[in-house]
Amino acid sequence: GKCPDDPVVCVLPQLRNATTNQCYTPLTCALPSILNATATACIISSVPTVTSQVSATTTPTVTGTIGNLALAGNETFAVTLNGTTYSLGNPNLTISGLNWSLNVTSALTRGTVYSIAAVRDGTLTDATNNELTILSLPTVIAQTTTNLTPTVTGTVGNATLGSSETFTVTVNNVVYSKGDGKLSVSGANWTLAIPSANALKISNTYDVIATRAGTLTDATTGELVITAITCTAPQVVNTTTNTCVTQQTSCTMVFDPL
């Protein structure tokens, strides 16, 4: 005969509970719900996230989370950027624990802000937009002036500088750095006041080199032209100060003998 301690025989889809020796029907969860650790309830993950960033490179690595639950074996996950969707199995998209990482291999466009869609099981999508900014190059505003100590201006790019990000402007082989009292940055704009100690020379064209983070440099040359001031005779140009001065004339004394 059958003993009380003999394991009960369950008919599929029922399973035997080893603790109670009773048959039960396991839960089945429709994605994106998954079973909890004890297989007693269906739970759903939080939505994926995308980490916002400003990138100096056009092929950045973007990151985020898949939600607050690990992926089940039959779950899907994909990241879409600039019209390209990267799915699980793509070597550029990796998942470690609850974190995902995507290595972008096709160069993105400078000066562009991109939205990244992280999607789990085709239904759970991150709640943010415009998470990736690809920096544009700094710019220099060209000018022609008679001032030997001009104020030069431009932009740092399409995003403000990070607190630890460097920015320099080089004129006539002199490098000015952000915060040195001569080069200032306000928002996305920079201003350089060339000091008298580094006065430029007339009839010269200078390259102004604006550099962000040591790698991004403006694309223009010969932006600063110093011309001679126009003087009206009898005044002439003082080439040291680029100002008009009255030219001194020498006098010859003639003695009339008695």
PDB file of C-alpha atoms in Angstrom:
ATOM      1  CA  GLY A   1       0.000   0.000   0.000  1.00  0.00           C
ATOM      2  CA  LYS A   2       0.918   3.702  -0.166  1.00  0.00           C
ATOM      3  CA  CYS A   3       2.740   5.250   2.765  1.00  0.00           C
ATOM      4  CA  PRO A   4       1.811   8.754   3.989  1.00  0.00           C
ATOM      5  CA  ASP A   5       5.332   9.989   3.348  1.00  0.00           C
ATOM      6  CA  ASP A   6       5.463   8.827  -0.249  1.00  0.00           C
ATOM      7  CA  PRO A   7       5.862  11.756  -2.720  1.00  0.00           C
ATOM      8  CA  VAL A   8       2.627  12.742  -4.353  1.00  0.00           C
ATOM      9  CA  VAL A   9       2.453  12.219  -8.111  1.00  0.00           C
ATOM     10  CA  CYS A  10       1.465  15.374  -9.991  1.00  0.00           C
ATOM     11  CA  VAL A  11       0.112  15.587 -13.509  1.00  0.00           C
ATOM     12  CA  LEU A  12       1.617  18.314 -15.731  1.00  0.00           C
ATOM     13  CA  PRO A  13       1.352  21.226 -15.850  1.00  0.00           C
ATOM     14  CA  GLN A  14       1.144  20.801 -12.086  1.00  0.00           C
ATOM     15  CA  LEU A  15       4.338  20.498 -10.077  1.00  0.00           C
ATOM     16  CA  ARG A  16       5.066  18.984  -6.667  1.00  0.00           C
ATOM     17  CA  ASN A  17       5.871  21.241  -3.729  1.00  0.00           C
ATOM     18  CA  ALA A  18       8.656  19.359  -1.952  1.00  0.00           C
ATOM     19  CA  THR A  19       7.916  21.068   1.355  1.00  0.00           C
ATOM     20  CA  THR A  20       4.184  20.419   1.522  1.00  0.00           C
ATOM     21  CA  ASN A  21       4.159  17.339  -0.723  1.00  0.00           C
ATOM     22  CA  GLN A  22       1.251  18.830  -2.587  1.00  0.00           C
ATOM     23  CA  CYS A  23       0.617  19.544  -6.255  1.00  0.00           C
ATOM     24  CA  TYR A  24       0.336  23.115  -7.461  1.00  0.00           C
ATOM     25  CA  THR A  25      -0.078  24.886 -10.781  1.00  0.00           C
ATOM     26  CA  PRO A  26       2.911  27.198 -11.419  1.00  0.00           C
ATOM     27  CA  LEU A  27       2.366  30.801 -12.368  1.00  0.00           C
ATOM     28  CA  THR A  28       2.946  31.862 -15.919  1.00  0.00           C
ATOM     29  CA  CYS A  29       3.756  35.508 -16.480  1.00  0.00           C
ATOM     30  CA  ALA A  30       3.270  37.423 -19.699  1.00  0.00           C
ATOM     31  CA  LEU A  31       6.204  39.638 -20.637  1.00  0.00           C
ATOM     32  CA  PRO A  32       7.271  42.131 -19.477  1.00  0.00           C
ATOM     33  CA  SER A  33       6.169  40.512 -16.186  1.00  0.00           C
ATOM     34  CA  ILE A  34       8.454  37.812 -14.801  1.00  0.00           C
ATOM     35  CA  LEU A  35       8.280  35.392 -11.862  1.00  0.00           C
ATOM     36  CA  ASN A  36       9.703  36.514  -8.566  1.00  0.00           C
ATOM     37  CA  ALA A  37      12.529  34.575  -6.920  1.00  0.00           C
ATOM     38  CA  THR A  38      10.131  32.196  -5.159  1.00  0.00           C
ATOM     39  CA  ALA A  39       7.893  31.729  -8.221  1.00  0.00           C
ATOM     40  CA  THR A  40       4.892  32.877  -6.219  1.00  0.00           C
ATOM     41  CA  ALA A  41       4.022  36.102  -8.019  1.00  0.00           C
ATOM     42  CA  CYS A  42       4.452  37.947 -11.277  1.00  0.00           C
ATOM     43  CA  ILE A  43       6.442  41.160 -11.010  1.00  0.00           C
ATOM     44  CA  ILE A  44       7.405  43.796 -13.535  1.00  0.00           C
ATOM     45  CA  SER A  45      10.700  45.648 -13.856  1.00  0.00           C
ATOM     46  CA  SER A  46      11.077  49.403 -13.686  1.00  0.00           C
ATOM     47  CA  VAL A  47      11.701  51.076 -17.024  1.00  0.00           C
ATOM     48  CA  PRO A  48      15.250  51.128 -18.440  1.00  0.00           C
ATOM     49  CA  THR A  49      17.330  54.294 -18.068  1.00  0.00           C
ATOM     50  CA  VAL A  50      19.831  56.170 -20.242  1.00  0.00           C
ATOM     51  CA  THR A  51      22.717  58.110 -18.693  1.00  0.00           C
ATOM     52  CA  SER A  52      22.968  61.638 -20.120  1.00  0.00           C
ATOM     53  CA  GLN A  53      26.366  62.786 -21.336  1.00  0.00           C
ATOM     54  CA  VAL A  54      28.231  65.414 -23.343  1.00  0.00           C
ATOM     55  CA  SER A  55      30.817  63.791 -25.602  1.00  0.00           C
ATOM     56  CA  ALA A  56      33.930  65.242 -27.205  1.00  0.00           C
ATOM     57  CA  THR A  57      34.214  62.169 -29.416  1.00  0.00           C
ATOM     58  CA  THR A  58      31.825  61.297 -32.254  1.00  0.00           C
ATOM     59  CA  THR A  59      31.978  57.580 -31.341  1.00  0.00           C
ATOM     60  CA  PRO A  60      31.116  57.568 -27.635  1.00  0.00           C
ATOM     61  CA  THR A  61      30.157  54.762 -25.291  1.00  0.00           C
ATOM     62  CA  VAL A  62      26.625  55.280 -23.976  1.00  0.00           C
ATOM     63  CA  THR A  63      25.304  53.570 -20.874  1.00  0.00           C
ATOM     64  CA  GLY A  64      22.249  53.039 -18.706  1.00  0.00           C
ATOM     65  CA  THR A  65      20.304  50.413 -16.769  1.00  0.00           C
ATOM     66  CA  ILE A  66      17.917  47.693 -17.938  1.00  0.00           C
ATOM     67  CA  GLY A  67      15.595  48.369 -14.982  1.00  0.00           C
ATOM     68  CA  ASN A  68      15.628  47.055 -11.436  1.00  0.00           C
ATOM     69  CA  LEU A  69      15.379  43.368 -12.340  1.00  0.00           C
ATOM     70  CA  ALA A  70      17.773  41.117 -14.219  1.00  0.00           C
ATOM     71  CA  LEU A  71      16.644  39.919 -17.622  1.00  0.00           C
ATOM     72  CA  ALA A  72      14.898  36.561 -17.717  1.00  0.00           C
ATOM     73  CA  GLY A  73      16.119  34.081 -20.284  1.00  0.00           C
ATOM     74  CA  ASN A  74      13.415  34.890 -22.827  1.00  0.00           C
ATOM     75  CA  GLU A  75      13.389  38.658 -22.404  1.00  0.00           C
ATOM     76  CA  THR A  76      14.540  41.073 -25.091  1.00  0.00           C
ATOM     77  CA  PHE A  77      16.477  44.314 -24.773  1.00  0.00           C
ATOM     78  CA  ALA A  78      17.483  46.838 -27.430  1.00  0.00           C
ATOM     79  CA  VAL A  79      18.957  50.329 -27.716  1.00  0.00           C
ATOM     80  CA  THR A  80      18.162  52.631 -30.648  1.00  0.00           C
ATOM     81  CA  LEU A  81      20.421  55.568 -31.547  1.00  0.00           C
ATOM     82  CA  ASN A  82      20.417  57.685 -34.708  1.00  0.00           C
ATOM     83  CA  GLY A  83      18.105  55.295 -36.527  1.00  0.00           C
ATOM     84  CA  THR A  84      20.105  52.157 -35.712  1.00  0.00           C
ATOM     85  CA  THR A  85      18.779  49.536 -33.303  1.00  0.00           C
ATOM     86  CA  TYR A  86      21.264  47.409 -31.362  1.00  0.00           C
ATOM     87  CA  SER A  87      19.790  44.206 -29.899  1.00  0.00           C
ATOM     88  CA  LEU A  88      21.053  41.525 -27.551  1.00  0.00           C
ATOM     89  CA  GLY A  89      23.676  39.519 -29.402  1.00  0.00           C
ATOM     90  CA  ASN A  90      25.153  42.571 -31.102  1.00  0.00           C
ATOM     91  CA  PRO A  91      28.783  42.690 -29.898  1.00  0.00           C
ATOM     92  CA  ASN A  92      28.546  46.461 -29.395  1.00  0.00           C
ATOM     93  CA  LEU A  93      25.719  46.109 -26.844  1.00  0.00           C
ATOM     94  CA  THR A  94      26.648  44.416 -23.586  1.00  0.00           C
ATOM     95  CA  ILE A  95      24.803  43.827 -20.314  1.00  0.00           C
ATOM     96  CA  SER A  96      26.438  43.324 -16.941  1.00  0.00           C
ATOM     97  CA  GLY A  97      24.022  42.816 -14.066  1.00  0.00           C
ATOM     98  CA  LEU A  98      21.490  45.625 -14.314  1.00  0.00           C
ATOM     99  CA  ASN A  99      23.716  47.856 -16.473  1.00  0.00           C
ATOM    100  CA  TRP A 100      23.942  48.109 -20.250  1.00  0.00           C
ATOM    101  CA  SER A 101      26.688  49.650 -22.383  1.00  0.00           C
ATOM    102  CA  LEU A 102      26.748  50.481 -26.089  1.00  0.00           C
ATOM    103  CA  ASN A 103      29.910  51.226 -28.070  1.00  0.00           C
ATOM    104  CA  VAL A 104      28.986  53.502 -30.962  1.00  0.00           C
ATOM    105  CA  THR A 105      31.109  52.615 -33.996  1.00  0.00           C
ATOM    106  CA  SER A 106      29.566  54.842 -36.691  1.00  0.00           C
ATOM    107  CA  ALA A 107      30.601  58.480 -36.242  1.00  0.00           C
ATOM    108  CA  LEU A 108      27.824  60.804 -35.122  1.00  0.00           C
ATOM    109  CA  THR A 109      27.513  64.438 -36.235  1.00  0.00           C
ATOM    110  CA  ARG A 110      29.226  67.204 -34.292  1.00  0.00           C
ATOM    111  CA  GLY A 111      26.959  69.811 -32.764  1.00  0.00           C
ATOM    112  CA  THR A 112      24.004  67.411 -32.626  1.00  0.00           C
ATOM    113  CA  VAL A 113      21.859  66.295 -29.699  1.00  0.00           C
ATOM    114  CA  TYR A 114      20.588  62.717 -29.893  1.00  0.00           C
ATOM    115  CA  SER A 115      17.762  60.873 -28.140  1.00  0.00           C
ATOM    116  CA  ILE A 116      18.497  57.288 -27.138  1.00  0.00           C
ATOM    117  CA  ALA A 117      15.709  54.725 -26.717  1.00  0.00           C
ATOM    118  CA  ALA A 118      16.374  51.802 -24.356  1.00  0.00           C
ATOM    119  CA  VAL A 119      13.562  49.244 -24.686  1.00  0.00           C
ATOM    120  CA  ARG A 120      12.913  46.092 -22.655  1.00  0.00           C
ATOM    121  CA  ASP A 121      10.577  43.429 -24.011  1.00  0.00           C
ATOM    122  CA  GLY A 122       9.334  45.856 -26.616  1.00  0.00           C
ATOM    123  CA  THR A 123       7.133  47.684 -24.100  1.00  0.00           C
ATOM    124  CA  LEU A 124       9.247  49.171 -21.299  1.00  0.00           C
ATOM    125  CA  THR A 125      10.997  52.274 -22.653  1.00  0.00           C
ATOM    126  CA  ASP A 126      13.185  54.820 -20.863  1.00  0.00           C
ATOM    127  CA  ALA A 127      11.450  58.060 -19.946  1.00  0.00           C
ATOM    128  CA  THR A 128      14.101  60.586 -21.080  1.00  0.00           C
ATOM    129  CA  ASN A 129      15.057  62.360 -24.302  1.00  0.00           C
ATOM    130  CA  ASN A 130      18.062  64.226 -25.724  1.00  0.00           C
ATOM    131  CA  GLU A 131      20.493  62.301 -23.545  1.00  0.00           C
ATOM    132  CA  LEU A 132      23.561  62.529 -25.818  1.00  0.00           C
ATOM    133  CA  THR A 133      25.211  65.776 -26.925  1.00  0.00           C
ATOM    134  CA  ILE A 134      28.061  65.568 -29.436  1.00  0.00           C
ATOM    135  CA  LEU A 135      30.184  68.671 -29.000  1.00  0.00           C
ATOM    136  CA  SER A 136      30.719  71.049 -31.876  1.00  0.00           C
ATOM    137  CA  LEU A 137      34.164  72.587 -32.344  1.00  0.00           C
ATOM    138  CA  PRO A 138      34.952  75.888 -30.618  1.00  0.00           C
ATOM    139  CA  THR A 139      34.661  78.974 -32.819  1.00  0.00           C
ATOM    140  CA  VAL A 140      36.546  82.249 -33.218  1.00  0.00           C
ATOM    141  CA  ILE A 141      34.848  85.418 -34.450  1.00  0.00           C
ATOM    142  CA  ALA A 142      37.050  87.011 -37.139  1.00  0.00           C
ATOM    143  CA  GLN A 143      37.854  90.699 -36.937  1.00  0.00           C
ATOM    144  CA  THR A 144      40.035  93.403 -38.461  1.00  0.00           C
ATOM    145  CA  THR A 145      41.181  96.130 -36.089  1.00  0.00           C
ATOM    146  CA  THR A 146      43.776  98.830 -35.509  1.00  0.00           C
ATOM    147  CA  ASN A 147      43.862  97.980 -31.787  1.00  0.00           C
ATOM    148  CA  LEU A 148      47.121  96.281 -30.802  1.00  0.00           C
ATOM    149  CA  THR A 149      45.464  94.848 -27.657  1.00  0.00           C
ATOM    150  CA  PRO A 150      42.073  93.811 -28.995  1.00  0.00           C
ATOM    151  CA  THR A 151      39.314  91.805 -27.338  1.00  0.00           C
ATOM    152  CA  VAL A 152      38.776  88.529 -29.172  1.00  0.00           C
ATOM    153  CA  THR A 153      35.617  86.415 -28.815  1.00  0.00           C
ATOM    154  CA  GLY A 154      34.059  83.115 -29.849  1.00  0.00           C
ATOM    155  CA  THR A 155      32.185  80.081 -28.526  1.00  0.00           C
ATOM    156  CA  VAL A 156      33.317  77.014 -26.604  1.00  0.00           C
ATOM    157  CA  GLY A 157      30.979  74.815 -28.663  1.00  0.00           C
ATOM    158  CA  ASN A 158      27.319  73.883 -28.406  1.00  0.00           C
ATOM    159  CA  ALA A 159      27.430  73.028 -24.688  1.00  0.00           C
ATOM    160  CA  THR A 160      28.804  74.776 -21.626  1.00  0.00           C
ATOM    161  CA  LEU A 161      32.110  73.655 -20.159  1.00  0.00           C
ATOM    162  CA  GLY A 162      32.192  71.057 -17.415  1.00  0.00           C
ATOM    163  CA  SER A 163      33.547  72.256 -14.084  1.00  0.00           C
ATOM    164  CA  SER A 164      36.871  70.477 -14.617  1.00  0.00           C
ATOM    165  CA  GLU A 165      37.017  70.922 -18.400  1.00  0.00           C
ATOM    166  CA  THR A 166      39.917  72.950 -19.807  1.00  0.00           C
ATOM    167  CA  PHE A 167      39.672  75.733 -22.362  1.00  0.00           C
ATOM    168  CA  THR A 168      42.531  77.749 -23.872  1.00  0.00           C
ATOM    169  CA  VAL A 169      43.055  80.382 -26.555  1.00  0.00           C
ATOM    170  CA  THR A 170      46.429  80.863 -28.242  1.00  0.00           C
ATOM    171  CA  VAL A 171      47.386  84.106 -30.005  1.00  0.00           C
ATOM    172  CA  ASN A 172      50.894  84.904 -31.284  1.00  0.00           C
ATOM    173  CA  ASN A 173      52.256  81.825 -29.460  1.00  0.00           C
ATOM    174  CA  VAL A 174      50.892  83.004 -26.100  1.00  0.00           C
ATOM    175  CA  VAL A 175      48.495  80.560 -24.441  1.00  0.00           C
ATOM    176  CA  TYR A 176      45.672  82.007 -22.329  1.00  0.00           C
ATOM    177  CA  SER A 177      43.719  79.669 -20.040  1.00  0.00           C
ATOM    178  CA  LYS A 178      40.197  79.862 -18.672  1.00  0.00           C
ATOM    179  CA  GLY A 179      40.193  81.842 -15.456  1.00  0.00           C
ATOM    180  CA  ASP A 180      43.647  83.425 -15.842  1.00  0.00           C
ATOM    181  CA  GLY A 181      42.189  86.939 -15.627  1.00  0.00           C
ATOM    182  CA  LYS A 182      42.467  87.486 -19.371  1.00  0.00           C
ATOM    183  CA  LEU A 183      40.350  84.649 -20.774  1.00  0.00           C
ATOM    184  CA  SER A 184      36.818  84.387 -19.408  1.00  0.00           C
ATOM    185  CA  VAL A 185      33.951  82.032 -20.259  1.00  0.00           C
ATOM    186  CA  SER A 186      30.256  82.823 -19.825  1.00  0.00           C
ATOM    187  CA  GLY A 187      27.855  80.095 -20.855  1.00  0.00           C
ATOM    188  CA  ALA A 188      28.917  78.949 -24.313  1.00  0.00           C
ATOM    189  CA  ASN A 189      30.841  82.184 -25.081  1.00  0.00           C
ATOM    190  CA  TRP A 190      34.454  83.077 -24.413  1.00  0.00           C
ATOM    191  CA  THR A 191      36.212  86.463 -24.333  1.00  0.00           C
ATOM    192  CA  LEU A 192      39.939  87.186 -24.419  1.00  0.00           C
ATOM    193  CA  ALA A 193      41.366  90.613 -23.562  1.00  0.00           C
ATOM    194  CA  ILE A 194      44.934  90.686 -24.882  1.00  0.00           C
ATOM    195  CA  PRO A 195      47.088  92.552 -22.338  1.00  0.00           C
ATOM    196  CA  SER A 196      49.465  95.374 -23.219  1.00  0.00           C
ATOM    197  CA  ALA A 197      52.412  93.168 -22.243  1.00  0.00           C
ATOM    198  CA  ASN A 198      51.514  90.958 -25.227  1.00  0.00           C
ATOM    199  CA  ALA A 199      50.577  93.762 -27.648  1.00  0.00           C
ATOM    200  CA  LEU A 200      50.407  92.677 -31.280  1.00  0.00           C
ATOM    201  CA  LYS A 201      52.050  94.349 -34.268  1.00  0.00           C
ATOM    202  CA  ILE A 202      50.515  96.315 -37.098  1.00  0.00           C
ATOM    203  CA  SER A 203      50.134  94.898 -40.591  1.00  0.00           C
ATOM    204  CA  ASN A 204      49.964  91.330 -39.285  1.00  0.00           C
ATOM    205  CA  THR A 205      47.449  88.495 -39.496  1.00  0.00           C
ATOM    206  CA  TYR A 206      47.185  86.170 -36.502  1.00  0.00           C
ATOM    207  CA  ASP A 207      45.728  82.703 -36.051  1.00  0.00           C
ATOM    208  CA  VAL A 208      43.524  82.489 -32.966  1.00  0.00           C
ATOM    209  CA  ILE A 209      43.470  78.885 -31.733  1.00  0.00           C
ATOM    210  CA  ALA A 210      40.586  78.006 -29.399  1.00  0.00           C
ATOM    211  CA  THR A 211      40.976  74.573 -27.799  1.00  0.00           C
ATOM    212  CA  ARG A 212      38.509  72.669 -25.616  1.00  0.00           C
ATOM    213  CA  ALA A 213      39.520  69.748 -23.401  1.00  0.00           C
ATOM    214  CA  GLY A 214      42.900  69.657 -25.126  1.00  0.00           C
ATOM    215  CA  THR A 215      41.460  67.950 -28.214  1.00  0.00           C
ATOM    216  CA  LEU A 216      38.750  70.058 -29.874  1.00  0.00           C
ATOM    217  CA  THR A 217      40.199  72.987 -31.839  1.00  0.00           C
ATOM    218  CA  ASP A 218      38.430  75.583 -33.962  1.00  0.00           C
ATOM    219  CA  ALA A 219      38.497  74.993 -37.707  1.00  0.00           C
ATOM    220  CA  THR A 220      39.420  78.520 -38.900  1.00  0.00           C
ATOM    221  CA  THR A 221      42.683  80.412 -39.396  1.00  0.00           C
ATOM    222  CA  GLY A 222      43.831  84.004 -39.792  1.00  0.00           C
ATOM    223  CA  GLU A 223      40.906  85.331 -37.791  1.00  0.00           C
ATOM    224  CA  LEU A 224      42.653  88.412 -36.345  1.00  0.00           C
ATOM    225  CA  VAL A 225      44.006  91.100 -38.674  1.00  0.00           C
ATOM    226  CA  ILE A 226      45.837  94.165 -37.319  1.00  0.00           C
ATOM    227  CA  THR A 227      45.957  97.065 -39.789  1.00  0.00           C
ATOM    228  CA  ALA A 228      47.752 100.394 -39.608  1.00  0.00           C
ATOM    229  CA  ILE A 229      45.725 103.391 -38.557  1.00  0.00           C
ATOM    230  CA  THR A 230      45.056 106.032 -41.207  1.00  0.00           C
ATOM    231  CA  CYS A 231      46.703 109.374 -40.462  1.00  0.00           C
ATOM    232  CA  THR A 232      46.308 112.784 -42.098  1.00  0.00           C
ATOM    233  CA  ALA A 233      49.461 114.656 -43.108  1.00  0.00           C
ATOM    234  CA  PRO A 234      51.560 115.989 -41.628  1.00  0.00           C
ATOM    235  CA  GLN A 235      50.890 113.232 -39.070  1.00  0.00           C
ATOM    236  CA  VAL A 236      52.355 109.770 -39.587  1.00  0.00           C
ATOM    237  CA  VAL A 237      51.798 106.340 -38.047  1.00  0.00           C
ATOM    238  CA  ASN A 238      53.784 105.386 -34.975  1.00  0.00           C
ATOM    239  CA  THR A 239      54.378 101.715 -35.786  1.00  0.00           C
ATOM    240  CA  THR A 240      54.946 100.807 -32.139  1.00  0.00           C
ATOM    241  CA  THR A 241      51.677 102.173 -30.798  1.00  0.00           C
ATOM    242  CA  ASN A 242      49.676 102.327 -34.051  1.00  0.00           C
ATOM    243  CA  THR A 243      48.728 105.931 -33.347  1.00  0.00           C
ATOM    244  CA  CYS A 244      49.072 109.137 -35.364  1.00  0.00           C
ATOM    245  CA  VAL A 245      51.908 111.439 -34.356  1.00  0.00           C
ATOM    246  CA  THR A 246      53.245 114.702 -35.738  1.00  0.00           C
ATOM    247  CA  GLN A 247      56.554 114.116 -37.410  1.00  0.00           C
ATOM    248  CA  GLN A 248      59.305 116.350 -36.088  1.00  0.00           C
ATOM    249  CA  THR A 249      61.261 118.306 -38.683  1.00  0.00           C
ATOM    250  CA  SER A 250      64.862 119.401 -38.298  1.00  0.00           C
ATOM    251  CA  CYS A 251      65.808 123.058 -38.685  1.00  0.00           C
ATOM    252  CA  THR A 252      69.005 124.413 -40.259  1.00  0.00           C
ATOM    253  CA  MET A 253      70.284 127.691 -38.834  1.00  0.00           C
ATOM    254  CA  VAL A 254      71.896 130.063 -41.297  1.00  0.00           C
ATOM    255  CA  PHE A 255      74.162 132.776 -39.945  1.00  0.00           C
ATOM    256  CA  ASP A 256      74.291 136.020 -41.886  1.00  0.00           C
ATOM    257  CA  PRO A 257      77.800 137.523 -41.482  1.00  0.00           C
ATOM    258  CA  LEU A 258      77.958 141.186 -40.711  1.00  0.00           C
TER     259      LEU A 258
END
